[in-house]
Amino acid sequence: VPGTNEIIPFFTANSAFVKAVIAESVDGIQTWEITVQTASRDFVDNFLKNASAGATPRIRVRIGIGSLSGEMSWNPWQELIVRQPIRQIEGIGPSAGYYTTVKASDLLWEINRVNRVISRKGKVSDIVKSIADFYGLPAIIEPTKYEGLWIQSYISDYEFIRWRMLYRAINDKGRGNYKFFMRDNVLHFHTIDYQTTIKEFSYHLSQGTRLVLTDLSQEMLEEGGGGYRYVVHDPYSGIMKEVLEDRTKVLVLGNEAPRGYDIKGIQRNVMFHVGSNRSPEILALATSRYEDAKTRAFKAELTIPKSLFFQAGDIVNLV
């Protein structure tokens, strides 16, 4: 309850869990939709009113799977912000109950609500860390290479990181394609293989699974899968030049990689004016956006019943 230390349990004797839909991603805000059925309207009304009394209504949820012996296997608690409670009345009169769906998001939702105008200077990783510290979020951030100056103009801190910082981040090895997401209430901003967990899954040894493989390499040509060409004008010198991605800095995750199309003019063209940040920013943009398109060229959709094995950000060796 806002302003007190009181904790209101979401599930009680007069409520029953119906379903939950959870969408985790390494490219944005995690969303939850939790539906319960209650025998009394009082509990739901009081819960939602108390939760909505503050500007940032929060709920803590965790997922568990039980065994026949009664033991439970739990994932860590997730701190969520309630975005939209939906109530559907069932029945007539005082005994009517509710089907209630609570839509919630992870803590990145909080940094996506307020827009601001501010100049930010330094390394990309240091700027992201300063934003995380401002909101009191623990963070895993991979250090980036060069310094720059950027103006955040009437956009939220989330939008600034997602659309301004993400593709400009490049590590000491010259690799980009950083990911920005929350995992177990910790903000992540790093390349795919930075401090991550590598897991192995054998498809043929698991019952009830379904696997769909899709080749999207042609579709991703429109997104830069054939390359990025930044056509750059330097207003300081009046010189124009072309900057292409550095393909030697792109991480290959599979035994097979999407083919490189040797077709003249297939690169995606981006017109760009050099600012005070100069050329390192351009190469980071071209390389990161190219790798992002390449990593989405092959897609594997794996359906597994009753498993807590995977989380967003894992690298999986799919056998």
XYZ file of C-alpha atoms in Angstrom:
319
model
C 0.000 0.000 0.000
C 1.491 3.399 -0.958
C 2.798 5.347 2.035
C 2.781 2.318 4.357
C 4.659 -0.946 4.784
C 1.500 -2.995 4.289
C 1.674 -5.760 1.668
C -1.584 -6.888 0.098
C -1.541 -10.519 -1.126
C -2.923 -10.837 -4.628
C -4.020 -14.452 -4.184
C -6.197 -15.436 -1.226
C -8.682 -18.168 -0.413
C -11.433 -16.481 -2.413
C -9.411 -16.029 -5.594
C -8.237 -18.483 -8.240
C -5.492 -18.157 -10.823
C -6.782 -18.401 -14.424
C -3.825 -17.691 -16.726
C -0.729 -15.566 -17.267
C 0.882 -14.381 -20.482
C 4.488 -13.215 -20.110
C 6.585 -11.692 -22.880
C 10.325 -11.359 -22.198
C 12.704 -9.726 -24.668
C 16.252 -8.431 -24.951
C 14.938 -5.531 -27.033
C 12.646 -3.613 -24.745
C 10.086 -3.667 -21.967
C 8.860 -6.965 -20.516
C 5.060 -7.311 -20.232
C 2.829 -9.499 -18.059
C -0.922 -10.152 -18.200
C -2.216 -11.987 -15.123
C -5.879 -13.081 -14.928
C -7.609 -14.232 -11.728
C -11.178 -15.099 -10.825
C -12.544 -13.907 -7.482
C -15.669 -14.910 -5.607
C -16.010 -11.484 -3.988
C -15.818 -8.018 -5.472
C -14.509 -6.551 -2.210
C -11.024 -8.041 -2.453
C -10.491 -6.973 -6.049
C -11.900 -3.492 -5.492
C -9.745 -2.933 -2.412
C -6.642 -4.378 -4.035
C -6.900 -2.292 -7.181
C -7.828 0.889 -5.327
C -4.900 0.529 -2.945
C -2.507 -0.365 -5.749
C -3.609 2.620 -7.835
C -3.437 5.106 -4.949
C 0.179 5.941 -5.788
C 1.697 7.230 -9.012
C 3.674 4.003 -9.471
C 1.515 1.006 -8.459
C 3.697 -2.068 -8.046
C 3.189 -5.791 -7.814
C 5.676 -8.590 -7.128
C 5.240 -11.869 -8.974
C 7.229 -15.057 -9.386
C 6.731 -18.203 -11.429
C 6.950 -21.706 -10.004
C 6.363 -25.266 -11.142
C 5.225 -27.931 -8.709
C 6.073 -31.619 -8.671
C 4.016 -34.665 -7.630
C 5.897 -34.710 -4.329
C 4.668 -31.197 -3.572
C 8.034 -29.478 -4.006
C 8.156 -26.189 -5.911
C 10.811 -24.824 -8.234
C 10.742 -21.016 -8.274
C 12.155 -18.285 -10.450
C 13.236 -15.050 -8.660
C 10.647 -12.465 -7.656
C 9.893 -9.912 -10.372
C 9.081 -6.304 -9.480
C 6.432 -4.998 -11.899
C 4.525 -1.773 -12.417
C 0.751 -2.110 -12.856
C -0.221 -0.378 -16.082
C -3.825 -1.360 -16.632
C -6.250 -3.395 -14.491
C -9.271 -4.732 -16.412
C -12.317 -6.046 -14.535
C -15.160 -8.076 -15.949
C -18.142 -8.585 -13.642
C -19.576 -12.130 -13.451
C -23.009 -12.685 -11.908
C -25.725 -10.408 -10.513
C -26.209 -8.738 -7.142
C -24.003 -8.670 -4.030
C -22.557 -12.130 -4.741
C -21.169 -11.088 -8.147
C -17.462 -11.681 -8.652
C -14.829 -10.586 -11.099
C -12.557 -11.853 -13.778
C -9.625 -9.466 -13.394
C -6.677 -9.063 -15.756
C -3.748 -7.007 -14.510
C -1.436 -5.738 -17.227
C 2.010 -4.927 -15.885
C 5.518 -4.155 -17.128
C 9.018 -4.408 -15.722
C 10.826 -1.437 -14.211
C 11.837 -0.038 -17.599
C 8.256 1.238 -17.768
C 9.082 3.735 -15.010
C 11.901 5.335 -17.000
C 9.638 5.574 -20.065
C 7.043 7.902 -18.513
C 8.779 11.256 -18.119
C 10.329 13.182 -21.019
C 13.136 15.635 -20.439
C 15.558 17.998 -22.169
C 19.148 17.501 -21.045
C 22.642 17.285 -22.515
C 24.591 14.141 -21.762
C 28.359 13.859 -22.197
C 30.781 10.949 -21.788
C 30.997 7.321 -22.801
C 27.726 5.663 -23.751
C 28.086 3.105 -20.941
C 28.659 5.877 -18.370
C 25.552 7.739 -19.560
C 23.410 4.592 -19.278
C 24.828 3.923 -15.795
C 23.957 7.461 -14.680
C 20.351 6.930 -15.783
C 20.180 3.568 -13.980
C 21.609 5.145 -10.825
C 19.056 7.972 -11.005
C 16.227 5.418 -10.747
C 18.050 3.229 -8.228
C 18.261 0.288 -10.615
C 21.064 -2.265 -10.244
C 22.694 -2.706 -13.632
C 25.044 -4.889 -15.668
C 26.647 -2.558 -18.213
C 29.457 -3.415 -20.612
C 31.993 -0.568 -20.905
C 31.986 1.288 -24.219
C 34.879 2.801 -26.132
C 34.555 6.461 -27.129
C 33.142 9.643 -25.627
C 30.544 11.928 -27.142
C 27.978 14.627 -26.527
C 24.263 14.009 -27.109
C 21.150 16.117 -26.490
C 18.095 14.366 -25.069
C 15.234 16.491 -26.375
C 11.654 15.896 -25.170
C 11.964 12.109 -25.044
C 11.998 9.717 -22.094
C 15.159 8.206 -20.639
C 14.059 4.820 -22.020
C 13.623 6.236 -25.524
C 16.970 8.012 -25.273
C 18.786 4.763 -24.436
C 16.759 2.656 -26.861
C 16.988 4.929 -29.923
C 20.039 7.131 -29.311
C 22.520 5.157 -27.204
C 21.940 1.522 -28.192
C 23.333 1.530 -31.745
C 26.108 3.994 -30.834
C 27.551 1.679 -28.187
C 30.715 -0.157 -29.176
C 32.993 -2.126 -26.821
C 36.783 -2.290 -26.567
C 36.849 -5.049 -29.197
C 35.038 -2.821 -31.688
C 31.808 -4.835 -31.466
C 28.367 -3.305 -31.090
C 24.785 -4.599 -31.306
C 24.151 -3.970 -27.611
C 20.945 -5.197 -25.974
C 18.861 -3.242 -23.459
C 16.446 -5.069 -21.132
C 15.528 -5.988 -17.549
C 16.196 -9.441 -16.114
C 15.306 -10.306 -12.513
C 14.988 -6.574 -11.675
C 18.478 -5.801 -13.031
C 19.030 -3.462 -15.999
C 21.173 -4.995 -18.756
C 23.058 -2.997 -21.387
C 25.680 -5.048 -23.201
C 26.536 -7.190 -26.216
C 24.862 -10.564 -26.657
C 27.668 -12.665 -25.161
C 28.666 -10.401 -22.238
C 28.404 -12.207 -18.864
C 25.600 -14.382 -20.185
C 24.680 -18.008 -19.597
C 25.227 -20.600 -22.335
C 22.685 -23.407 -22.140
C 22.302 -26.558 -24.204
C 18.965 -28.012 -25.239
C 18.555 -31.312 -27.081
C 15.359 -31.118 -29.098
C 14.945 -34.833 -29.841
C 15.325 -35.834 -26.174
C 12.438 -33.665 -24.982
C 8.811 -34.710 -25.300
C 6.049 -32.340 -26.315
C 8.367 -29.762 -27.854
C 7.841 -28.063 -31.206
C 10.455 -26.359 -33.350
C 9.872 -24.024 -36.308
C 12.863 -22.710 -38.280
C 12.463 -19.704 -40.581
C 14.934 -18.110 -42.992
C 14.236 -14.359 -43.009
C 17.456 -13.328 -44.739
C 15.638 -11.925 -47.783
C 13.193 -10.011 -45.593
C 16.025 -8.537 -43.524
C 17.679 -7.034 -46.602
C 15.253 -4.129 -46.193
C 16.534 -3.725 -42.610
C 20.206 -3.677 -43.625
C 21.026 -7.383 -43.743
C 23.002 -6.766 -46.945
C 25.083 -4.020 -45.347
C 24.924 -0.405 -44.203
C 26.332 2.537 -46.096
C 26.478 5.826 -44.197
C 26.819 8.727 -46.637
C 28.488 11.272 -44.403
C 28.870 15.035 -44.778
C 31.309 16.828 -42.501
C 30.154 20.468 -42.109
C 33.492 21.367 -40.501
C 35.535 20.462 -43.591
C 32.869 20.243 -46.308
C 34.082 16.697 -47.160
C 31.666 13.881 -48.032
C 32.554 10.198 -47.689
C 31.014 6.754 -47.331
C 31.382 4.627 -44.202
C 30.543 0.889 -44.318
C 30.102 -1.527 -41.423
C 33.083 -3.529 -40.159
C 32.033 -7.128 -40.842
C 35.062 -8.539 -38.997
C 33.496 -7.279 -35.737
C 30.184 -9.129 -36.141
C 29.492 -12.058 -33.802
C 28.478 -15.347 -35.473
C 26.281 -17.506 -33.213
C 25.336 -20.404 -35.509
C 27.037 -23.131 -37.510
C 25.572 -21.425 -40.546
C 25.345 -17.695 -41.206
C 23.056 -15.865 -43.616
C 24.807 -15.540 -46.952
C 26.594 -12.324 -47.802
C 24.956 -10.812 -50.865
C 27.596 -9.548 -53.290
C 25.215 -7.254 -55.136
C 26.170 -3.710 -56.017
C 23.996 -1.152 -54.246
C 22.314 -3.669 -51.917
C 23.425 -1.796 -48.793
C 20.930 0.323 -46.929
C 21.843 3.985 -47.355
C 21.723 6.442 -44.470
C 22.392 10.157 -44.935
C 24.325 11.512 -41.956
C 25.918 14.776 -40.843
C 29.027 14.491 -38.696
C 28.617 16.288 -35.394
C 31.050 16.899 -32.575
C 31.335 13.155 -31.939
C 33.162 12.610 -35.244
C 33.802 9.304 -37.029
C 33.765 6.664 -34.203
C 30.031 7.241 -33.826
C 29.390 6.541 -37.530
C 31.289 3.237 -37.597
C 29.504 2.128 -34.409
C 26.100 2.914 -35.950
C 26.835 1.100 -39.218
C 28.310 -2.010 -37.572
C 25.652 -2.300 -34.848
C 22.702 -1.894 -37.187
C 24.166 -4.392 -39.654
C 24.736 -7.015 -36.948
C 21.239 -6.437 -35.568
C 19.743 -7.187 -38.997
C 21.972 -10.251 -39.477
C 21.077 -11.778 -36.113
C 17.378 -11.592 -37.043
C 17.863 -13.283 -40.436
C 17.396 -16.800 -39.013
C 14.606 -17.487 -36.510
C 14.011 -20.550 -34.335
C 10.687 -20.831 -32.486
C 10.916 -23.466 -29.754
C 7.794 -24.451 -27.806
C 8.432 -26.297 -24.532
C 5.736 -27.366 -22.033
C 6.265 -26.715 -18.316
C 9.787 -25.355 -18.263
C 11.616 -22.616 -16.361
C 14.855 -23.381 -18.203
C 15.154 -20.272 -20.398
C 15.204 -16.562 -19.726
C 15.667 -13.613 -22.041
C 19.391 -13.051 -22.577
C 20.461 -16.715 -22.528
C 22.511 -18.128 -25.398
C 21.187 -21.579 -26.301
C 23.079 -24.317 -28.101
C 20.109 -25.994 -29.805
C 21.019 -29.583 -30.710
